[in-house]
Coordinates of C-alpha atoms and ligand atoms in Angstrom, one line a residue:
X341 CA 25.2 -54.4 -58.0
X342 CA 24.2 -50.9 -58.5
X343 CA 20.4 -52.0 -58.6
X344 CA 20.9 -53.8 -55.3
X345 CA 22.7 -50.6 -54.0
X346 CA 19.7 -48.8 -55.3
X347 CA 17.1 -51.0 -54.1
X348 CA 18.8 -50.8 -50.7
X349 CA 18.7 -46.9 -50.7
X350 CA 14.8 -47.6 -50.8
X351 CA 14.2 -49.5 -48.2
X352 CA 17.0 -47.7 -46.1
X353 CA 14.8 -44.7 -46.5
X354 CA 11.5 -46.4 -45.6
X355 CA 13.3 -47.2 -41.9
X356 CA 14.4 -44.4 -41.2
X357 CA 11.1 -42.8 -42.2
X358 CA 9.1 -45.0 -40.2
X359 CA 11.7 -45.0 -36.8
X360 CA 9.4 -43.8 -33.8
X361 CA 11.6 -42.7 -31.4
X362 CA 14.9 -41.6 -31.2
X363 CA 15.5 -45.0 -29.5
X364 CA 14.3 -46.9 -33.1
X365 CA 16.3 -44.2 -34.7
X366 CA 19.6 -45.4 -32.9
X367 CA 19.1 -49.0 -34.2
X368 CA 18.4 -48.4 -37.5
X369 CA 21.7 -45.9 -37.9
X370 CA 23.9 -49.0 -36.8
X371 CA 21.7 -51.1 -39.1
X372 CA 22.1 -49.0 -41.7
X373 CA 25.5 -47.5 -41.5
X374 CA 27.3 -49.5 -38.8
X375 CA 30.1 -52.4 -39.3
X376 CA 27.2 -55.3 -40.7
X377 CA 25.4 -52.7 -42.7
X378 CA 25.1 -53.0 -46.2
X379 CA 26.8 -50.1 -47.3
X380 CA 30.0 -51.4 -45.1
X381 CA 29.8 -54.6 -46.3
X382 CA 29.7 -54.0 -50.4
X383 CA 32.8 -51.6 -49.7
X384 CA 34.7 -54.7 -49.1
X385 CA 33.8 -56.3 -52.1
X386 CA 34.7 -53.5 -54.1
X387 CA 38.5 -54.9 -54.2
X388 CA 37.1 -57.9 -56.5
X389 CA 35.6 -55.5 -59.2
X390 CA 37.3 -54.8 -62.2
X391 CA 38.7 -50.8 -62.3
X392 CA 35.7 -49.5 -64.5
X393 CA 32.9 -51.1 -62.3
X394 CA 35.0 -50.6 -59.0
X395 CA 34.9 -47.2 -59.9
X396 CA 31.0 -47.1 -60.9
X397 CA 30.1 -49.0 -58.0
X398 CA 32.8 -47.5 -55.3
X399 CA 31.1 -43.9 -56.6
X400 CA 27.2 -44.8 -56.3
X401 CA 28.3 -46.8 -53.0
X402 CA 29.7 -43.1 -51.8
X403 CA 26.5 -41.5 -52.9
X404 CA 24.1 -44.1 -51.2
X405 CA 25.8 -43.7 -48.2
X406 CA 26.0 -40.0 -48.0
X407 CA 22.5 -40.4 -48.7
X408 CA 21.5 -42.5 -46.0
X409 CA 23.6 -40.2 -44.0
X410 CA 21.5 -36.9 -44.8
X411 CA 17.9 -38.9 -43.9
X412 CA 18.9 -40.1 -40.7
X413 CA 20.3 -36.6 -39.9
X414 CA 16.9 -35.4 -41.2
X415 CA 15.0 -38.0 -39.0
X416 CA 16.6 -37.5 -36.1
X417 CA 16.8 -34.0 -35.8
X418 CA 12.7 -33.9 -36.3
X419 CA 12.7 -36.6 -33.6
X420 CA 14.7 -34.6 -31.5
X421 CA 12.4 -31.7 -31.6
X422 CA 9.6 -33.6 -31.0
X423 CA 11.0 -35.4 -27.9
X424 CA 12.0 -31.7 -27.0
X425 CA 8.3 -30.2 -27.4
X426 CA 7.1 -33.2 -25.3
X427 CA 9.4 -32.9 -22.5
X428 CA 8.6 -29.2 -22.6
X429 CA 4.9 -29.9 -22.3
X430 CA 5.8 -32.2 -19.4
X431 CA 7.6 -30.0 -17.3
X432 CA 5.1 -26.9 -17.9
X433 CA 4.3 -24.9 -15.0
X434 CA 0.9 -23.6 -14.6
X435 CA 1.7 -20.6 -12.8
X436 CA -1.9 -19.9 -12.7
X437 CA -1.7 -22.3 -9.8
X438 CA 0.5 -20.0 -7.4
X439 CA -2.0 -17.6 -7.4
X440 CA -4.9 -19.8 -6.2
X441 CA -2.9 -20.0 -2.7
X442 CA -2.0 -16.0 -2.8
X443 CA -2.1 -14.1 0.3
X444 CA -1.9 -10.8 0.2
X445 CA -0.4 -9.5 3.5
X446 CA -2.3 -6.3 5.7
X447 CA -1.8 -4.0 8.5
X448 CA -0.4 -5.2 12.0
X449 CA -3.5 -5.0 14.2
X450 CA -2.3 -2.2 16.3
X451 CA -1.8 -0.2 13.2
X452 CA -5.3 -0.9 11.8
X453 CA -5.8 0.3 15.5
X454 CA -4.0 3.8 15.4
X455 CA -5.4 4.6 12.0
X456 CA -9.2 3.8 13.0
X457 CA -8.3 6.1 16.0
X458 CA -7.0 8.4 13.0
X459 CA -10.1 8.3 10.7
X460 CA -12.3 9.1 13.7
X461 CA -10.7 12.1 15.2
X462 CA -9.7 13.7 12.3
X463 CA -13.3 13.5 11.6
X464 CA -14.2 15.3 14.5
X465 CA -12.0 18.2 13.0
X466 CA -8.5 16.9 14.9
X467 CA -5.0 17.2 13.5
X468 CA -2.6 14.1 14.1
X469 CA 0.7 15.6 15.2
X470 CA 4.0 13.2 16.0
X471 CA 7.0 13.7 18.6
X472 CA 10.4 12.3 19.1
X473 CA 10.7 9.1 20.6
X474 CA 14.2 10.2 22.2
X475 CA 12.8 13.0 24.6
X476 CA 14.8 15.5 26.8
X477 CA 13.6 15.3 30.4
X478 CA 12.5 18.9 30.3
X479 CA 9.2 17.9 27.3
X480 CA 8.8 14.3 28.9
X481 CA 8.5 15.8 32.2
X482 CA 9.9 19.8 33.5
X483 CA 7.6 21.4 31.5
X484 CA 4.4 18.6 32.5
X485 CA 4.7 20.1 36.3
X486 CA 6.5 17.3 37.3
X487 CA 9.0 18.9 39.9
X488 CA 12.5 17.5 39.9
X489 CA 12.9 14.8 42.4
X490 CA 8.9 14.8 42.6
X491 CA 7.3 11.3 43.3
X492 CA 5.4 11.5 40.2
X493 CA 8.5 10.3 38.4
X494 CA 8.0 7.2 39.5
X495 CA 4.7 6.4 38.3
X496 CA 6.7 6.2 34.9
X497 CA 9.6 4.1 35.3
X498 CA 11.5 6.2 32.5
X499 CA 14.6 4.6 30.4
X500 CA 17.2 7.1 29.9
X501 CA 19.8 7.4 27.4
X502 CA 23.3 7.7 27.9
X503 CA 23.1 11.1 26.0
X504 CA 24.3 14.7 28.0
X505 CA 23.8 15.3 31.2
X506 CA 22.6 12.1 33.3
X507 CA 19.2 12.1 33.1
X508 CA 19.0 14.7 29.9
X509 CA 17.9 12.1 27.8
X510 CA 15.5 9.4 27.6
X511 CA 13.0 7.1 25.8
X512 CA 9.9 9.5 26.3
X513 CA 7.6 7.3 28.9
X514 CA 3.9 8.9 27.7
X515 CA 2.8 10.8 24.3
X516 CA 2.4 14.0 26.7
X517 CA 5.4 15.4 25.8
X518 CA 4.4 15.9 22.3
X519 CA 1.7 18.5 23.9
X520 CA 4.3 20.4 24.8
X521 CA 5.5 20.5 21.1
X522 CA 2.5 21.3 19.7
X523 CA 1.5 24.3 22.2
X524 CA 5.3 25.5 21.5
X525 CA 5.1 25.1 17.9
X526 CA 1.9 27.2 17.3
X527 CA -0.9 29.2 18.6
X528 CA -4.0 28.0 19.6
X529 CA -7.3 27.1 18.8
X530 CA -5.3 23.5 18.9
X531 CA -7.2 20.4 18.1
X532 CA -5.0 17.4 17.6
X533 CA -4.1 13.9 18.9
X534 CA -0.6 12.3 18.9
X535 CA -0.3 8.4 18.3
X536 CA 3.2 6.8 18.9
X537 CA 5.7 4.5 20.4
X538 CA 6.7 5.0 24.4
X539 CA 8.6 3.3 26.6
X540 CA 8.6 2.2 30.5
X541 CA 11.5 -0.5 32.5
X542 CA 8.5 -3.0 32.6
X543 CA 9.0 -6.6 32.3
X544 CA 6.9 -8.1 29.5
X545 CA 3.6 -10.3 31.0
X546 CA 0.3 -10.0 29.8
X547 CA -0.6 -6.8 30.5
X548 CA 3.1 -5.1 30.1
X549 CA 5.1 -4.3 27.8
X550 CA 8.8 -2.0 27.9
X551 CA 7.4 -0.9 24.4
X552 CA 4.0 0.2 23.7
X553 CA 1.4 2.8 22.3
X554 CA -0.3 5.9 23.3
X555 CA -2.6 8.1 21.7
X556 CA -2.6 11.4 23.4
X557 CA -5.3 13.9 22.2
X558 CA -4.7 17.8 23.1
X559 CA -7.7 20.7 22.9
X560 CA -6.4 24.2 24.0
X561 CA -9.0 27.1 22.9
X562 CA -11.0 29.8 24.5
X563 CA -14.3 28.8 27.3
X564 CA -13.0 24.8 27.1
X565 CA -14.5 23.6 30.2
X566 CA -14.8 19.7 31.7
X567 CA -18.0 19.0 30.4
X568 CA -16.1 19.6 27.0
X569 CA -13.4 16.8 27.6
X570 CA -16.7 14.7 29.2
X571 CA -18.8 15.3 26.2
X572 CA -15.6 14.1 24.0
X573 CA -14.7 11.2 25.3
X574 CA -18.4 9.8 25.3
X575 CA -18.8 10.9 21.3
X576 CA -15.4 8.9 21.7
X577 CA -16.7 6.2 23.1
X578 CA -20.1 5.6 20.7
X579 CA -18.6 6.2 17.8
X580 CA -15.3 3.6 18.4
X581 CA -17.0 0.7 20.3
X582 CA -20.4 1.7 19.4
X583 CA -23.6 2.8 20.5
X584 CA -24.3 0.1 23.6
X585 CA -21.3 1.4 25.0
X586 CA -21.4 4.4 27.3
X587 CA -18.2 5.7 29.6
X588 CA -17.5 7.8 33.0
X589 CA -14.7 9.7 34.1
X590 CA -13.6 8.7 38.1
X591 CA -11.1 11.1 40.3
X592 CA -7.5 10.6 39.0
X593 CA -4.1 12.4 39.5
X594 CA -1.3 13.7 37.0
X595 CA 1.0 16.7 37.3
X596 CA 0.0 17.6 34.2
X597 CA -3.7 18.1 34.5
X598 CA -6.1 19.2 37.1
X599 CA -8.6 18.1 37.9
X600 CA -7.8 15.0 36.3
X601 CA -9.7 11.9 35.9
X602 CA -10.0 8.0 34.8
X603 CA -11.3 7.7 31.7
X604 CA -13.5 4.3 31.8
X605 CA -16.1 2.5 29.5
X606 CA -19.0 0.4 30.2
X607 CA -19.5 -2.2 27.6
X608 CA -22.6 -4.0 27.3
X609 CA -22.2 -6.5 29.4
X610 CA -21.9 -3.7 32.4
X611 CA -18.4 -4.5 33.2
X612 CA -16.2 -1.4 32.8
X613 CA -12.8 -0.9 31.3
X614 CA -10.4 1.8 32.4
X615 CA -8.9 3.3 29.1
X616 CA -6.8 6.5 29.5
X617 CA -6.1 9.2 31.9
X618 CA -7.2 12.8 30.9
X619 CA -8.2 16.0 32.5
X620 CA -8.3 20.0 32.3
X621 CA -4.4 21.4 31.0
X622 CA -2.8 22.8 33.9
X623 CA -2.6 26.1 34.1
X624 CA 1.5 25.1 34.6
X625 CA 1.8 23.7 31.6
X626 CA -0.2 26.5 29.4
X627 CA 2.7 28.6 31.0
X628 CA 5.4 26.9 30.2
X629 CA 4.4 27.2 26.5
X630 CA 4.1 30.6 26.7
X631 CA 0.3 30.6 26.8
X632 CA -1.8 32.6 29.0
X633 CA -4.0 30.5 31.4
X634 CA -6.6 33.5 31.6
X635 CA -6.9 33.1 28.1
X636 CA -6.5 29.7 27.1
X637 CA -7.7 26.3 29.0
X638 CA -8.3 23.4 27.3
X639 CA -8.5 19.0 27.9
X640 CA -5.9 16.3 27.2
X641 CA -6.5 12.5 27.4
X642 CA -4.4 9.6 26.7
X643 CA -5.3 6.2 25.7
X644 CA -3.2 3.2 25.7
X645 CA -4.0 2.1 22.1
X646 CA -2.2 -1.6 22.5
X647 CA -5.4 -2.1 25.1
X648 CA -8.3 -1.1 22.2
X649 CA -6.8 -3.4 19.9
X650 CA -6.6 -6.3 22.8
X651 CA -10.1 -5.4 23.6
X652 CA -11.5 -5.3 20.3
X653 CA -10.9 -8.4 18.9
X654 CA -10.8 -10.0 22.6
X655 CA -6.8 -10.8 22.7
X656 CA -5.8 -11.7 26.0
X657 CA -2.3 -11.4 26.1
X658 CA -0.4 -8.2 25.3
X659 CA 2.3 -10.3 24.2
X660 CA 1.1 -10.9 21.3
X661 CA 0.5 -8.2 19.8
X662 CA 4.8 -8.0 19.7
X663 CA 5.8 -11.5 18.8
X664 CA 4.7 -11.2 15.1
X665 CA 3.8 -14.6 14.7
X666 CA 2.3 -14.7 11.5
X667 CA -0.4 -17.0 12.3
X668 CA -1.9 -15.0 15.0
X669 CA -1.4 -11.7 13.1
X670 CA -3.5 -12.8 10.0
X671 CA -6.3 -13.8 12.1
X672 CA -7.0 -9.6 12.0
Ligands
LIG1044 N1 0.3 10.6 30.0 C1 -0.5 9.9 30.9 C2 0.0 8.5 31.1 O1 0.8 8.0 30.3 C3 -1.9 9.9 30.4 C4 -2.6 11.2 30.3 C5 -2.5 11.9 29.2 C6 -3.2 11.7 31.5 C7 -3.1 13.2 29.1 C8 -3.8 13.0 31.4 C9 -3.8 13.7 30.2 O2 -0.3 7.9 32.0

């Protein structure tokens, strides 16, 4: 009885050694330990041994079993790790993968605009000065020689802001204001340009926008004459859009500036473009920032900068450059 127990014990652990899979290993524990296994069947017969032999027997039966016990445990838990590690190996990620589809993202087109416009004034020895977006009426217009009541308002439907007095406040309508808070914040020689945000009560189509950019550019020194601003706007004009480009200044009018003109350029194909207004500081405005018009003169320009962005990479719509569909913006 004991040999057969012990024989048993050796082929018990020969299945469980040799179980695959933790499926294998489920059959052999009810084979082995269940209520037809051997070990469950000899504890029945244990009630027809005499004492000394139940005893024998009943203890080696005990051992046998709790031996068969511990290798299955064994097994199982070394099948269990390695159905882990597979499943594991399964499910890996490659996150090397992600990065094959990475895009990194860049500059809206208008800013890679306003920071080309940037790079090549400050080369030319400019400053880049900035200005409130919420004006009071006196920068945006009183002290740019536009009279109250004057019909020059109204080439700049303004949006004001319910802010002081009506009509204190507004959303500043041009970048020209900001010349007026450079001249009052320091003494000439200024040389310095002024990018931003303004505003006009324009309904959005393709060539308006309520929100948009200018980039004003301001010169106030001693001797500036016209053939200054002229001489400017064409190293302007070369260096931005290239050497096949040339431009012309036509007869214009702002409060602001006199003689003003039309800043236009020809591109290669002969067609021109008009670009900004400009013109020679009037002597108004040099006095309303405390500067001497026998002393100082000097030029002013401003561009719309949503139009060289349109016009550079051929965009047709104005629109677009506000919707910030991702799909048109990455094109640039
Ligand atoms: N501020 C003017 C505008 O918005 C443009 C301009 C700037 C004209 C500087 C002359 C000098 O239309």
């Amino acid at each position: 009885m004991i040999s057969d127990l012990d024989q048993h014990l050796a082929e018990a652990a020969t299945a469980i050694a040799t179980a695959g899979d933790l499926d294998a290993m489920r059959t052999v524990n009810s084979e082995l330990l269940g209520k037809q296994s051997v070990v469950t069947e000899a504890r029945k017969t244990l009630g027809g041994l005499d004492e000394d032999e139940r005893k024998a027997v009943g203890q080696r039966l005990n051992e046998v079993r709790a031996e068969i016990e511990a290798l299955v445990a064994a097994r199982r838990s070394a099948l269990e790790g390695e159905a882990r590690a597979e499943q594991l190996e399964e499910e890996r990620l490659d996150l090397t993968e992600l990065d094959r589809g990475r895009r990194l993202g860049h500059r809206h087109v208008v800013t890679q605009t306003w920071e080309r416009l940037e790079d090549l004034f400050v080369g030319m020895g400019y400053t880049v000065s900035e200005g409130p977006e919420i004006e009071d009426e006196w920068h945006n217009f009183g002290a740019l020689n536009f009279p109250p009541d004057h019909p020059a308002r109204d080439m700049y439907d303004t949006l004001y802001v319910d802010h002081g007095e009506p009509g204190s406040t507004l959303l500043r309508t041009h970048t020209s204001p900001v010349q007026i808070r450079v001249m009052e914040a320091g003494e000439p020689p200024i040389y310095s340009i002024m990018p931003g945000r303004v505003f006009r009560s324009d309904t959005a189509d393709a060539t308006h926008m309520p929100v948009f950019h200018q980039i004003e550019g301001l010169v106030v020194d001693r001797g500036i004459t016209f053939g200054d601003l002229a001489g400017t706007l064409e190293a302007f004009t070369r260096a931005y859009f290239g050497g096949d480009f040339t431009s012309r200044l036509r007869p214009s009018y702002f409060p602001f500036t006199e003689p003003s003109a039309e800043f236009d350029i020809r591109r290669p194909d002969g067609t021109w473009l008009e670009l900004a207004g400009c013109g020679m500081v009037h002597p108004n405005v040099l006095a309303a920032c405390d500067l001497d018009p026998e002393e100082w003169s000097g030029f002013a320009f401003g561009f719309g900068l949503d139009r060289l962005a349109l016009m550079r990479h051929g965009i047709d719509d104005l629109r677009e450059l506000f919707r910030n569909d991702h799909r048109f913006l990455s094109q640039f």
